[in-house]
Each structure stands twice: as structure tokens, then as C-alpha cells.
Tab-separated table of N, CA and C in Angstrom:
chain	number	residue	atom	x	y	z
A	1	UNK	N	99.257	114.158	119.482
A	1	UNK	CA	98.676	115.144	118.886
A	1	UNK	C	98.565	114.939	117.357
A	2	UNK	N	97.037	115.517	117.177
A	2	UNK	CA	96.665	115.237	115.533
A	2	UNK	C	97.266	116.527	114.705
A	3	UNK	N	97.475	116.174	113.521
A	3	UNK	CA	98.092	117.277	112.759
A	3	UNK	C	96.846	118.480	112.486
A	4	UNK	N	97.373	119.176	112.765
A	4	UNK	CA	96.014	120.369	112.326
A	4	UNK	C	95.571	120.280	111.019
A	5	UNK	N	96.570	119.729	109.932
A	5	UNK	CA	95.608	119.757	108.530
A	5	UNK	C	94.730	118.888	108.406
A	6	UNK	N	95.108	117.570	109.064
A	6	UNK	CA	94.185	116.185	109.106
A	6	UNK	C	92.360	116.782	109.666
A	7	UNK	N	92.831	117.421	110.652
A	7	UNK	CA	91.716	118.034	111.544
A	7	UNK	C	90.701	118.979	110.670
A	8	UNK	N	91.293	120.023	109.751
A	8	UNK	CA	90.815	120.663	109.264
A	8	UNK	C	89.935	120.332	107.880
A	9	UNK	N	90.764	119.187	107.506
A	9	UNK	CA	89.996	118.233	106.134
A	9	UNK	C	88.777	117.358	106.836
A	10	UNK	N	89.046	117.126	107.971
A	10	UNK	CA	87.847	116.178	108.338
A	10	UNK	C	86.818	117.120	108.907
A	11	UNK	N	86.909	118.369	109.549
A	11	UNK	CA	85.951	119.090	109.981
A	11	UNK	C	85.400	119.447	108.521
A	12	UNK	N	85.910	120.015	107.523
A	12	UNK	CA	85.237	120.804	106.303
A	12	UNK	C	84.697	119.773	105.548
A	13	UNK	N	85.167	117.926	105.373
A	13	UNK	CA	84.258	117.082	104.966
A	13	UNK	C	82.903	116.479	105.280
A	14	UNK	N	83.091	116.939	106.543
A	14	UNK	CA	82.330	116.143	107.507
A	14	UNK	C	80.584	117.338	108.473
A	15	UNK	N	81.531	118.526	107.921
A	15	UNK	CA	80.586	119.645	108.173
A	15	UNK	C	80.614	119.643	110.164
A	16	UNK	N	81.535	118.753	110.700
A	16	UNK	CA	81.498	118.759	112.117
A	16	UNK	C	82.890	119.100	112.848
A	17	UNK	N	82.699	120.090	113.824
A	17	UNK	CA	83.807	120.304	114.267
A	17	UNK	C	84.595	118.948	115.037
A	18	UNK	N	85.896	119.574	114.857
A	18	UNK	CA	86.576	118.360	115.527
A	18	UNK	C	86.452	117.962	117.126
A	19	UNK	N	86.241	118.957	117.663
A	19	UNK	CA	85.638	119.272	119.223
A	19	UNK	C	84.462	118.098	119.244
A	20	UNK	N	83.914	118.402	118.309
A	20	UNK	CA	82.365	117.394	118.581
A	20	UNK	C	82.694	116.160	118.307
A	21	UNK	N	83.663	115.582	116.998
A	21	UNK	CA	83.677	114.152	116.833
A	21	UNK	C	84.592	114.080	118.316
A	22	UNK	N	85.240	114.394	118.721
A	22	UNK	CA	86.359	113.803	119.925
A	22	UNK	C	85.122	113.442	121.056
A	23	UNK	N	84.280	114.344	121.398
A	23	UNK	CA	82.803	114.259	122.528
A	23	UNK	C	82.443	112.957	122.184
A	24	UNK	N	81.816	113.102	121.001
A	24	UNK	CA	80.977	111.873	120.316
A	24	UNK	C	81.809	110.542	120.783
A	25	UNK	N	82.976	110.308	119.935
A	25	UNK	CA	83.960	109.219	120.346
A	25	UNK	C	84.201	108.999	121.571
A	26	UNK	N	84.389	109.741	122.139
A	26	UNK	CA	84.702	109.770	123.864
A	26	UNK	C	83.557	108.749	124.540
A	27	UNK	N	82.079	109.463	123.970
A	27	UNK	CA	80.882	108.687	124.432
A	27	UNK	C	81.141	107.465	124.263
A	28	UNK	N	81.207	107.315	122.958
A	28	UNK	CA	81.228	105.736	122.404
A	28	UNK	C	82.068	104.763	123.027
A	29	UNK	N	82.927	105.505	123.635
A	29	UNK	CA	83.931	104.702	124.235
A	29	UNK	C	84.960	104.175	123.757
A	30	UNK	N	85.274	104.649	122.617
A	30	UNK	CA	86.433	104.429	121.169
A	30	UNK	C	87.554	105.057	121.878
A	31	UNK	N	87.768	105.109	123.121
A	31	UNK	CA	89.501	104.968	123.927
A	31	UNK	C	89.415	103.452	124.185
A	32	UNK	N	88.512	102.777	124.392
A	32	UNK	CA	88.927	101.501	124.827
A	32	UNK	C	88.677	100.665	123.394
A	33	UNK	N	88.219	100.905	122.652
A	33	UNK	CA	88.023	100.038	121.076
A	33	UNK	C	89.196	100.092	120.428
A	34	UNK	N	89.686	99.280	119.585
A	34	UNK	CA	90.660	99.106	118.658
A	34	UNK	C	90.070	99.754	117.138
A	35	UNK	N	91.037	100.159	116.646
A	35	UNK	CA	90.722	100.718	115.224
A	35	UNK	C	89.640	99.798	114.200
A	36	UNK	N	89.748	98.537	114.379
A	36	UNK	CA	88.840	97.722	113.536
A	36	UNK	C	87.101	97.880	114.070
A	37	UNK	N	86.898	98.167	115.456
A	37	UNK	CA	86.232	98.598	115.807
A	37	UNK	C	84.965	99.518	116.198
A	38	UNK	N	85.979	100.873	116.097
A	38	UNK	CA	85.794	102.227	115.651
A	38	UNK	C	85.161	102.731	114.516
A	39	UNK	N	86.251	102.419	113.425
A	39	UNK	CA	85.777	102.627	111.956
A	39	UNK	C	84.068	102.736	111.802
A	40	UNK	N	83.777	101.229	111.902
A	40	UNK	CA	82.436	100.674	111.340
A	40	UNK	C	81.395	101.940	112.413
A	41	UNK	N	81.592	102.333	112.894
A	41	UNK	CA	80.715	103.514	114.222
A	41	UNK	C	80.678	104.630	113.579
A	42	UNK	N	82.040	105.059	113.082
A	42	UNK	CA	82.040	106.215	112.608
A	42	UNK	C	81.485	106.592	111.015
A	43	UNK	N	81.799	105.440	110.492
A	43	UNK	CA	81.237	105.102	109.218
A	43	UNK	C	79.447	105.737	109.535
A	44	UNK	N	79.138	104.688	110.134
A	44	UNK	CA	77.334	104.436	110.260
A	44	UNK	C	76.914	105.878	110.327
A	45	UNK	N	78.027	106.602	111.375
A	45	UNK	CA	77.569	108.316	111.659
A	45	UNK	C	77.627	108.975	110.279
A	46	UNK	N	78.629	108.866	109.724
A	46	UNK	CA	79.082	109.336	108.411
A	46	UNK	C	78.093	109.462	107.394
A	47	UNK	N	77.766	108.128	107.290
A	47	UNK	CA	76.546	107.884	106.436
A	47	UNK	C	75.024	108.503	106.826
A	48	UNK	N	74.920	108.440	108.046
A	48	UNK	CA	73.837	109.570	108.405
A	48	UNK	C	73.664	110.728	108.222
A	49	UNK	N	74.892	111.424	107.994
A	49	UNK	CA	75.002	112.904	107.819
A	49	UNK	C	75.025	113.083	106.293
A	50	UNK	N	74.739	111.814	105.670
A	50	UNK	CA	75.217	111.881	104.096
A	50	UNK	C	76.631	112.062	103.418
A	51	UNK	N	77.732	112.091	104.496
A	51	UNK	CA	79.271	112.301	104.109
A	51	UNK	C	79.257	111.481	102.469
A	52	UNK	N	79.918	112.059	101.595
A	52	UNK	CA	80.513	111.340	100.292
A	52	UNK	C	81.460	110.680	100.825
A	53	UNK	N	81.498	109.622	100.290
A	53	UNK	CA	83.175	108.811	100.954
A	53	UNK	C	83.429	108.472	101.838
A	54	UNK	N	82.138	108.173	102.763
A	54	UNK	CA	81.862	107.874	104.168
A	54	UNK	C	83.270	107.154	104.766
A	55	UNK	N	83.332	105.745	103.920
A	55	UNK	CA	84.692	104.651	104.107
A	55	UNK	C	85.431	105.473	104.506
A	56	UNK	N	86.019	106.375	103.353
A	56	UNK	CA	87.208	106.737	103.459
A	56	UNK	C	87.500	107.920	104.574
A	57	UNK	N	86.492	108.359	104.692
A	57	UNK	CA	86.286	109.389	106.287
A	57	UNK	C	86.544	108.907	107.256
A	58	UNK	N	85.666	108.066	107.430
A	58	UNK	CA	85.807	106.963	108.621
A	58	UNK	C	87.125	106.522	109.050
A	59	UNK	N	87.799	106.379	108.135
A	59	UNK	CA	89.552	105.757	108.622
A	59	UNK	C	89.777	107.101	108.894
A	60	UNK	N	90.019	108.351	108.303
A	60	UNK	CA	90.417	109.182	108.785
A	60	UNK	C	89.832	109.776	109.845
A	61	UNK	N	89.072	109.655	110.565
A	61	UNK	CA	88.211	110.159	111.579
A	61	UNK	C	88.773	109.559	112.735
A	62	UNK	N	88.733	107.933	112.507
A	62	UNK	CA	89.090	106.790	113.298
A	62	UNK	C	90.714	107.001	113.799
A	63	UNK	N	91.836	107.582	112.668
A	63	UNK	CA	92.894	107.644	112.666
A	63	UNK	C	93.465	108.686	113.435
A	64	UNK	N	92.352	109.952	113.219
A	64	UNK	CA	93.153	111.212	113.963
A	64	UNK	C	92.488	110.993	115.181
A	65	UNK	N	91.630	110.392	115.873
A	65	UNK	CA	91.335	110.223	117.497
A	65	UNK	C	92.002	109.131	117.472
A	66	UNK	N	92.586	108.216	117.111
A	66	UNK	CA	93.691	107.415	118.113
A	66	UNK	C	94.882	108.225	118.200
A	67	UNK	N	95.267	109.291	117.243
A	67	UNK	CA	96.622	110.041	117.841
A	67	UNK	C	96.181	111.167	118.614
A	68	UNK	N	94.984	111.811	118.199
A	68	UNK	CA	94.666	112.360	119.573
A	68	UNK	C	94.685	111.771	121.180
A	69	UNK	N	93.993	110.636	121.235
A	69	UNK	CA	94.309	110.269	122.419
A	69	UNK	C	95.885	109.619	122.716
A	70	UNK	N	96.443	109.549	121.736
A	70	UNK	CA	97.959	109.366	121.966
A	70	UNK	C	97.799	107.727	121.682
A	71	UNK	N	97.238	107.081	121.187
A	71	UNK	CA	97.448	105.833	121.071
A	71	UNK	C	98.363	105.303	119.533
A	72	UNK	N	98.642	106.707	118.647
A	72	UNK	CA	99.381	106.220	117.577
A	72	UNK	C	99.926	108.004	117.273
A	73	UNK	N	100.964	107.481	116.929
A	73	UNK	CA	101.511	108.723	116.124
A	73	UNK	C	101.313	109.023	114.558
A	74	UNK	N	101.752	110.449	114.154
A	74	UNK	CA	101.181	110.285	112.674
A	74	UNK	C	102.316	109.477	112.041
A	75	UNK	N	101.383	109.026	110.870
A	75	UNK	CA	102.199	107.819	110.229
A	75	UNK	C	102.079	106.555	110.640
A	76	UNK	N	101.684	106.328	111.796
A	76	UNK	CA	101.635	104.971	112.465
A	76	UNK	C	100.087	103.955	111.996
A	77	UNK	N	100.902	102.546	111.538
A	77	UNK	CA	99.432	101.993	111.193
A	77	UNK	C	99.172	101.760	112.709
A	78	UNK	N	97.820	101.113	112.240
A	78	UNK	CA	96.976	100.151	113.342
A	78	UNK	C	97.970	99.545	114.331
A	79	UNK	N	98.989	98.673	113.223
A	79	UNK	CA	99.907	97.225	113.836
A	79	UNK	C	100.888	97.848	114.432
A	80	UNK	N	101.020	99.258	114.797
A	80	UNK	CA	102.238	99.875	115.067
A	80	UNK	C	103.320	100.056	114.523
A	81	UNK	N	103.105	99.576	113.361
A	81	UNK	CA	104.442	99.594	112.250
A	81	UNK	C	104.050	101.220	111.350
A	82	UNK	N	105.153	101.284	110.738
A	82	UNK	CA	105.106	102.910	109.563
A	82	UNK	C	105.406	102.678	108.095
A	83	UNK	N	104.778	103.529	107.499
A	83	UNK	CA	104.425	103.218	106.399
A	83	UNK	C	105.016	104.490	105.428
A	84	UNK	N	106.285	104.435	104.327
A	84	UNK	CA	106.711	105.702	103.735
A	84	UNK	C	106.205	105.020	102.281
A	85	UNK	N	105.513	106.717	101.854
A	85	UNK	CA	105.039	106.512	100.345
A	85	UNK	C	105.226	107.719	99.635
A	86	UNK	N	105.306	107.632	98.221
A	86	UNK	CA	105.835	108.279	97.470
A	86	UNK	C	105.174	108.079	96.226
A	87	UNK	N	105.407	109.496	95.540
A	87	UNK	CA	104.568	109.050	93.672
A	87	UNK	C	105.233	109.933	92.974
A	88	UNK	N	105.247	109.273	91.668
A	88	UNK	CA	105.454	110.018	90.376
A	88	UNK	C	104.446	110.314	89.389
A	89	UNK	N	104.105	111.259	88.649
A	89	UNK	CA	103.514	111.087	87.240
A	89	UNK	C	104.162	110.962	85.958
A	90	UNK	N	104.076	109.817	85.446
A	90	UNK	CA	104.914	109.757	84.239
A	90	UNK	C	104.347	109.644	82.969
A	91	UNK	N	104.570	109.981	81.903
A	91	UNK	CA	104.036	109.883	80.543
A	91	UNK	C	103.776	108.420	80.579
A	92	UNK	N	102.565	108.530	79.720
A	92	UNK	CA	102.381	107.114	79.239
A	92	UNK	C	101.267	105.738	79.778
A	93	UNK	N	100.461	105.228	79.483
A	93	UNK	CA	99.772	104.336	79.846
A	93	UNK	C	100.447	103.473	80.871
A	94	UNK	N	99.513	102.762	81.944
A	94	UNK	CA	99.604	101.933	83.045
A	94	UNK	C	100.554	100.747	82.749
A	95	UNK	N	100.267	100.320	81.279
A	95	UNK	CA	101.246	99.351	81.010
A	95	UNK	C	102.649	99.777	80.772
A	96	UNK	N	102.675	101.112	80.191
A	96	UNK	CA	104.256	101.503	80.024
A	96	UNK	C	104.992	101.996	81.053
A	97	UNK	N	104.024	102.635	82.365
A	97	UNK	CA	104.501	102.674	83.520
A	97	UNK	C	105.077	101.849	84.313
A	98	UNK	N	104.575	100.234	84.239
A	98	UNK	CA	105.058	99.228	84.836
A	98	UNK	C	106.054	98.842	84.018
A	99	UNK	N	106.003	98.804	82.493
A	99	UNK	CA	107.086	98.206	81.830
A	99	UNK	C	108.716	99.189	82.554
A	100	UNK	N	108.329	100.653	82.769
A	100	UNK	CA	109.470	101.331	82.853
A	100	UNK	C	109.594	101.424	84.239
A	101	UNK	N	108.919	100.807	85.197
A	101	UNK	CA	109.310	100.557	86.706
A	101	UNK	C	110.124	99.037	86.655
A	102	UNK	N	109.510	98.446	85.707
A	102	UNK	CA	110.444	96.922	86.477
A	102	UNK	C	111.330	96.918	85.844
A	103	UNK	N	111.569	97.904	84.153
A	103	UNK	CA	112.999	98.021	83.818
A	103	UNK	C	114.165	98.757	84.794
A	104	UNK	N	113.411	99.768	85.494
A	104	UNK	CA	114.096	100.353	86.207
A	104	UNK	C	114.812	99.741	87.529
A	105	UNK	N	114.130	98.454	88.098
A	105	UNK	CA	114.084	98.028	89.403
A	105	UNK	C	114.691	96.611	89.001
A	106	UNK	N	114.526	96.178	87.744
A	106	UNK	CA	115.132	94.590	87.257
A	106	UNK	C	116.106	94.321	87.645
A	107	UNK	N	116.236	92.760	87.952
A	107	UNK	CA	118.090	92.901	88.377
A	107	UNK	C	118.348	93.144	89.603
A	108	UNK	N	117.819	93.912	90.222
A	108	UNK	CA	118.564	94.459	91.554
A	108	UNK	C	118.115	93.489	92.748
A	109	UNK	N	118.846	93.032	93.646
A	109	UNK	CA	118.951	92.200	94.542
A	109	UNK	C	118.996	92.922	96.095
A	110	UNK	N	118.938	94.140	95.805
A	110	UNK	CA	118.555	94.870	96.921
A	110	UNK	C	117.935	96.097	96.877
A	111	UNK	N	117.163	96.665	97.849
A	111	UNK	CA	116.359	98.263	97.586
A	111	UNK	C	116.038	98.338	99.051
A	112	UNK	N	116.421	99.978	98.965
A	112	UNK	CA	116.192	100.621	100.233
A	112	UNK	C	117.390	99.815	101.272
A	113	UNK	N	118.537	99.339	100.814
A	113	UNK	CA	119.818	98.714	101.795
A	113	UNK	C	118.609	97.657	102.475
A	114	UNK	N	118.253	97.094	101.875
A	114	UNK	CA	117.704	95.654	102.061
A	114	UNK	C	117.563	94.681	101.118
A	115	UNK	N	117.868	93.573	101.489
A	115	UNK	CA	118.028	92.038	100.043
A	115	UNK	C	116.372	92.333	100.152
A	116	UNK	N	116.408	91.794	98.702
A	116	UNK	CA	114.941	91.134	98.420
A	116	UNK	C	114.757	89.579	99.034
A	117	UNK	N	113.458	89.354	99.320
A	117	UNK	CA	113.273	88.448	100.070
A	117	UNK	C	112.330	87.122	98.925
A	118	UNK	N	113.101	87.082	97.708
A	118	UNK	CA	112.523	86.407	96.767
A	118	UNK	C	112.083	87.268	95.738
A	119	UNK	N	111.744	86.693	94.448
A	119	UNK	CA	111.249	87.482	93.664
A	119	UNK	C	110.064	88.159	93.719
A	120	UNK	N	110.123	89.837	93.132
A	120	UNK	CA	108.637	90.111	92.790
A	120	UNK	C	107.795	89.677	92.189
A	121	UNK	N	106.323	90.268	92.480
A	121	UNK	CA	105.428	89.872	91.583
A	121	UNK	C	104.653	90.880	90.834
A	122	UNK	N	103.948	90.795	89.994
A	122	UNK	CA	103.153	91.699	89.398
A	122	UNK	C	101.784	91.045	89.125
A	123	UNK	N	100.864	92.371	89.584
A	123	UNK	CA	99.262	91.528	88.959
A	123	UNK	C	98.670	93.157	88.363
A	124	UNK	N	97.746	92.622	87.536
A	124	UNK	CA	96.819	93.726	86.928
A	124	UNK	C	95.458	93.499	86.656
A	125	UNK	N	94.689	94.593	87.037
A	125	UNK	CA	93.433	94.742	86.973
A	125	UNK	C	92.704	95.420	85.459
A	126	UNK	N	91.817	95.769	85.387
A	126	UNK	CA	91.304	96.349	84.408
A	126	UNK	C	91.588	98.223	84.613
A	127	UNK	N	91.866	98.500	85.890
A	127	UNK	CA	92.142	99.949	85.690
A	127	UNK	C	93.671	100.068	86.859
A	128	UNK	N	94.317	99.052	87.297
A	128	UNK	CA	95.502	99.228	88.107
A	128	UNK	C	96.544	98.241	87.653
A	129	UNK	N	97.861	98.213	87.987
A	129	UNK	CA	98.845	97.604	87.739
A	129	UNK	C	99.880	97.644	89.156
A	130	UNK	N	99.668	96.381	89.347
A	130	UNK	CA	100.610	96.389	90.709
A	130	UNK	C	102.203	95.497	90.570
A	131	UNK	N	102.923	96.174	91.594
A	131	UNK	CA	104.391	95.443	91.650
A	131	UNK	C	104.425	95.246	92.964
A	132	UNK	N	105.044	93.750	93.718
A	132	UNK	CA	105.187	94.158	95.079
A	132	UNK	C	106.395	93.214	95.230
A	133	UNK	N	106.943	93.168	96.511
A	133	UNK	CA	108.167	92.907	96.729
A	133	UNK	C	108.092	92.384	98.223
A	134	UNK	N	108.917	91.260	99.103
A	134	UNK	CA	109.293	91.353	100.055
A	134	UNK	C	110.577	91.747	100.551
A	135	UNK	N	111.267	92.099	101.836
A	135	UNK	CA	112.274	92.318	101.709
A	135	UNK	C	113.072	91.644	102.822
A	136	UNK	N	113.763	91.325	103.178
A	136	UNK	CA	114.810	90.423	104.292
A	136	UNK	C	114.276	90.746	105.577
A	137	UNK	N	113.968	91.916	105.630
A	137	UNK	CA	113.838	92.488	106.927
A	137	UNK	C	112.525	92.657	107.262
A	138	UNK	N	111.512	91.594	106.573
A	138	UNK	CA	110.272	92.041	107.351
A	138	UNK	C	109.135	92.867	106.689
A	139	UNK	N	109.667	93.937	105.904
A	139	UNK	CA	109.189	94.756	105.003
A	139	UNK	C	108.526	94.453	103.837
A	140	UNK	N	107.554	95.157	103.400
A	140	UNK	CA	107.014	95.250	102.093
A	140	UNK	C	107.278	96.601	101.257
A	141	UNK	N	107.404	96.521	99.869
A	141	UNK	CA	107.104	97.487	99.159
A	141	UNK	C	105.994	96.946	98.204
A	142	UNK	N	104.782	98.120	97.737
A	142	UNK	CA	103.867	98.120	96.919
A	142	UNK	C	103.970	98.957	96.297
A	143	UNK	N	103.768	98.743	94.755
A	143	UNK	CA	103.642	99.693	93.815
A	143	UNK	C	102.935	99.714	93.145
A	144	UNK	N	101.877	100.648	93.327
A	144	UNK	CA	99.987	100.534	92.355
A	144	UNK	C	100.938	101.557	90.738
A	145	UNK	N	100.209	101.468	90.218
A	145	UNK	CA	100.003	102.397	88.976
A	145	UNK	C	98.804	102.372	88.552
A	146	UNK	N	98.102	103.513	88.054
A	146	UNK	CA	97.028	104.137	87.132
A	146	UNK	C	97.036	104.974	86.461
A	147	UNK	N	95.904	104.926	85.695
A	147	UNK	CA	96.254	106.166	84.844
A	147	UNK	C	95.742	107.719	85.671
A	148	UNK	N	96.533	108.413	85.277
A	148	UNK	CA	96.184	109.933	86.210
A	148	UNK	C	95.678	110.845	85.012
A	149	UNK	N	95.606	110.663	83.993
A	149	UNK	CA	94.966	111.659	82.728
A	149	UNK	C	95.588	111.158	81.313
A	150	UNK	N	94.612	111.927	80.433
A	150	UNK	CA	95.251	111.166	79.001
A	150	UNK	C	96.737	111.030	78.984
A	151	UNK	N	97.137	110.177	78.834
A	151	UNK	CA	98.473	109.342	78.502
A	151	UNK	C	99.505	109.940	79.422
A	152	UNK	N	98.987	109.633	80.308
A	152	UNK	CA	99.613	109.940	81.878
A	152	UNK	C	99.715	108.849	82.748
A	153	UNK	N	100.314	108.486	83.944
A	153	UNK	CA	100.062	107.344	84.810
A	153	UNK	C	101.089	108.025	86.038
A	154	UNK	N	100.243	107.409	86.929
A	154	UNK	CA	100.765	107.725	88.713
A	154	UNK	C	101.378	106.491	88.945
A	155	UNK	N	102.638	106.470	89.322
A	155	UNK	CA	103.456	105.090	89.876
A	155	UNK	C	103.646	105.847	91.611
A	156	UNK	N	102.888	105.057	92.567
A	156	UNK	CA	102.644	105.319	93.423
A	156	UNK	C	103.792	104.365	94.687
A	157	UNK	N	104.453	104.151	95.211
A	157	UNK	CA	105.387	103.294	95.890
A	157	UNK	C	105.197	103.603	97.196
A	158	UNK	N	104.625	102.442	98.081
A	158	UNK	CA	104.536	102.193	99.806
A	158	UNK	C	105.314	101.478	100.019
A	159	UNK	N	106.286	101.648	101.247
A	159	UNK	CA	107.572	100.873	101.947
A	159	UNK	C	106.716	100.641	102.885
A	160	UNK	N	105.625	99.397	103.364
A	160	UNK	CA	105.336	99.321	104.222
A	160	UNK	C	106.055	98.121	105.426
A	161	UNK	N	105.641	98.242	106.911
A	161	UNK	CA	105.801	97.371	108.155
A	161	UNK	C	107.347	98.003	108.457
A	162	UNK	N	107.197	99.054	108.097
A	162	UNK	CA	108.647	99.831	108.947
A	162	UNK	C	108.658	100.044	110.643
A	163	UNK	N	109.740	99.670	111.267
A	163	UNK	CA	109.580	99.788	112.832
A	163	UNK	C	109.411	101.215	113.086
A	164	UNK	N	109.726	102.400	112.627
A	164	UNK	CA	110.120	103.590	113.258
A	164	UNK	C	109.489	104.715	111.877
A	165	UNK	N	109.155	105.940	112.891
A	165	UNK	CA	109.034	107.310	111.757
A	165	UNK	C	110.335	107.566	111.386
A	166	UNK	N	111.579	107.089	111.820
A	166	UNK	CA	113.014	107.695	111.241
A	166	UNK	C	113.309	106.478	110.206
A	167	UNK	N	112.998	105.266	110.435
A	167	UNK	CA	113.201	104.590	109.200
A	167	UNK	C	112.155	104.954	107.816
A	168	UNK	N	110.806	105.182	108.244
A	168	UNK	CA	110.036	105.465	107.396
A	168	UNK	C	110.618	107.012	106.568
A	169	UNK	N	111.424	107.823	106.955
A	169	UNK	CA	111.726	109.070	106.703
A	169	UNK	C	113.190	108.616	105.171
A	170	UNK	N	113.814	107.699	106.177
A	170	UNK	CA	115.270	107.278	105.378
A	170	UNK	C	114.867	106.431	104.066
A	171	UNK	N	113.858	105.634	103.974
A	171	UNK	CA	113.331	105.245	102.850
A	171	UNK	C	112.320	105.779	101.817
A	172	UNK	N	111.775	106.759	102.727
A	172	UNK	CA	110.904	107.679	101.579
A	172	UNK	C	111.969	108.585	100.586
A	173	UNK	N	113.044	109.054	101.183
A	173	UNK	CA	114.083	109.774	100.561
A	173	UNK	C	114.499	108.535	99.499
A	174	UNK	N	114.745	107.521	99.600
A	174	UNK	CA	115.170	106.676	98.866
A	174	UNK	C	114.259	106.152	97.407
A	175	UNK	N	113.135	105.917	98.038
A	175	UNK	CA	112.159	106.049	97.265
A	175	UNK	C	111.859	106.957	96.135
A	176	UNK	N	111.903	108.016	96.334
A	176	UNK	CA	111.862	109.476	95.733
A	176	UNK	C	112.980	109.743	95.045
A	177	UNK	N	114.671	109.529	95.175
A	177	UNK	CA	115.444	109.156	94.286
A	177	UNK	C	115.221	108.305	93.255
A	178	UNK	N	114.841	107.182	93.412
A	178	UNK	CA	114.839	106.403	92.771
A	178	UNK	C	113.487	106.283	91.606
A	179	UNK	N	112.353	106.768	91.994
A	179	UNK	CA	111.440	107.477	91.406
A	179	UNK	C	112.086	108.445	90.318
A	180	UNK	N	113.010	109.418	90.712
A	180	UNK	CA	113.483	110.346	89.822
A	180	UNK	C	113.985	109.724	88.540
A	181	UNK	N	114.647	108.479	88.641
A	181	UNK	CA	115.101	107.905	87.515
A	181	UNK	C	114.187	107.531	86.809
A	182	UNK	N	112.745	107.615	86.638
A	182	UNK	CA	111.776	107.338	85.726
A	182	UNK	C	111.481	108.378	84.578
């Protein structure tokens, strides 16, 4: 079953009741399609309705429909795995925040009770800073840092490819505690 808050946001942003979305997707045969095939249909429909950020909302509608028909549970990715995410806003530029993050995790060989499977990598774009690492259980951690206002940056941690909702809850608590150290 879809989380009511998600449906409410979809209805508000698309100006279409959820029941109409379900009926439209059912008529499209979406229950027989995979995520990659549903989302473009939804985006075209949203574009025709003049919905802002149609690509983003297409993903939201598609995921909510997949939850509605029981194909996935809240928090589950299209490949069946789960992701845990948390963030924190800190003082300083994105470069300052990346430096603080790397100082916090530098030298660690374990994160979230898992060994690192190689050295972490960093990359930058004019707008974003990234820190990534693979862990020995096949999961991955992606940290995205961007400006959140004058002199402030947001550090977002996503731990991906987790096997269950319980494992996502466990690692989310770890990452929240770690971010509190900044």
C-alpha cells in the first residue's frame, strides 16, 4: 500500500486524484510493465498536463503505483534492494564540507559494520562534491554535498543496495550518528 503522504503530494503537484492515476496506469497495462517502461509514459502525460519537474514527478507516480500494486514496498528500489539516506546541514562551503567529511571518515576501514572494499573516491563538479565507497557486502555509500544557502552546505549520505528494510533502518541510525560528529 502506498504511503498516504506520497499520494497527497502527487495529487497536489499533478492536480489529479490518485484514483485517476491508478485507473490511467491500469488502462495503460502498467502492471505488466517494469519501472523503466512505465516512467516515460507517465512523464509524457505529466508534460501534456504542464506539470513542473515532470521527470521527477514521473518517478514518484511510478514508484507509488508499483507500491500500490504490491510490486515493491516503501523504500524499495526497482532492483529489489533498499536504500537508507540521511543528511545534515553544516557551516561552510561545499569544499569545506567535503574536507570535514573526509577528515571524519579518513583512515577508517569499516563503516556501518562493514569493511571497505577498496579506497573511497571523490569527485567534484562546479555545483556538487561527491564521496563514494564500496563495502565488502556489495553495498555502496554515496555522499553528495552541495550548497544549501550562503555559507552553508548539505551533506547527504545514501547507503544503497541493502537487502531489507531492517538493514536500511540499522544503517540509517549509523549514518545519522556519524553525521552528528560534524
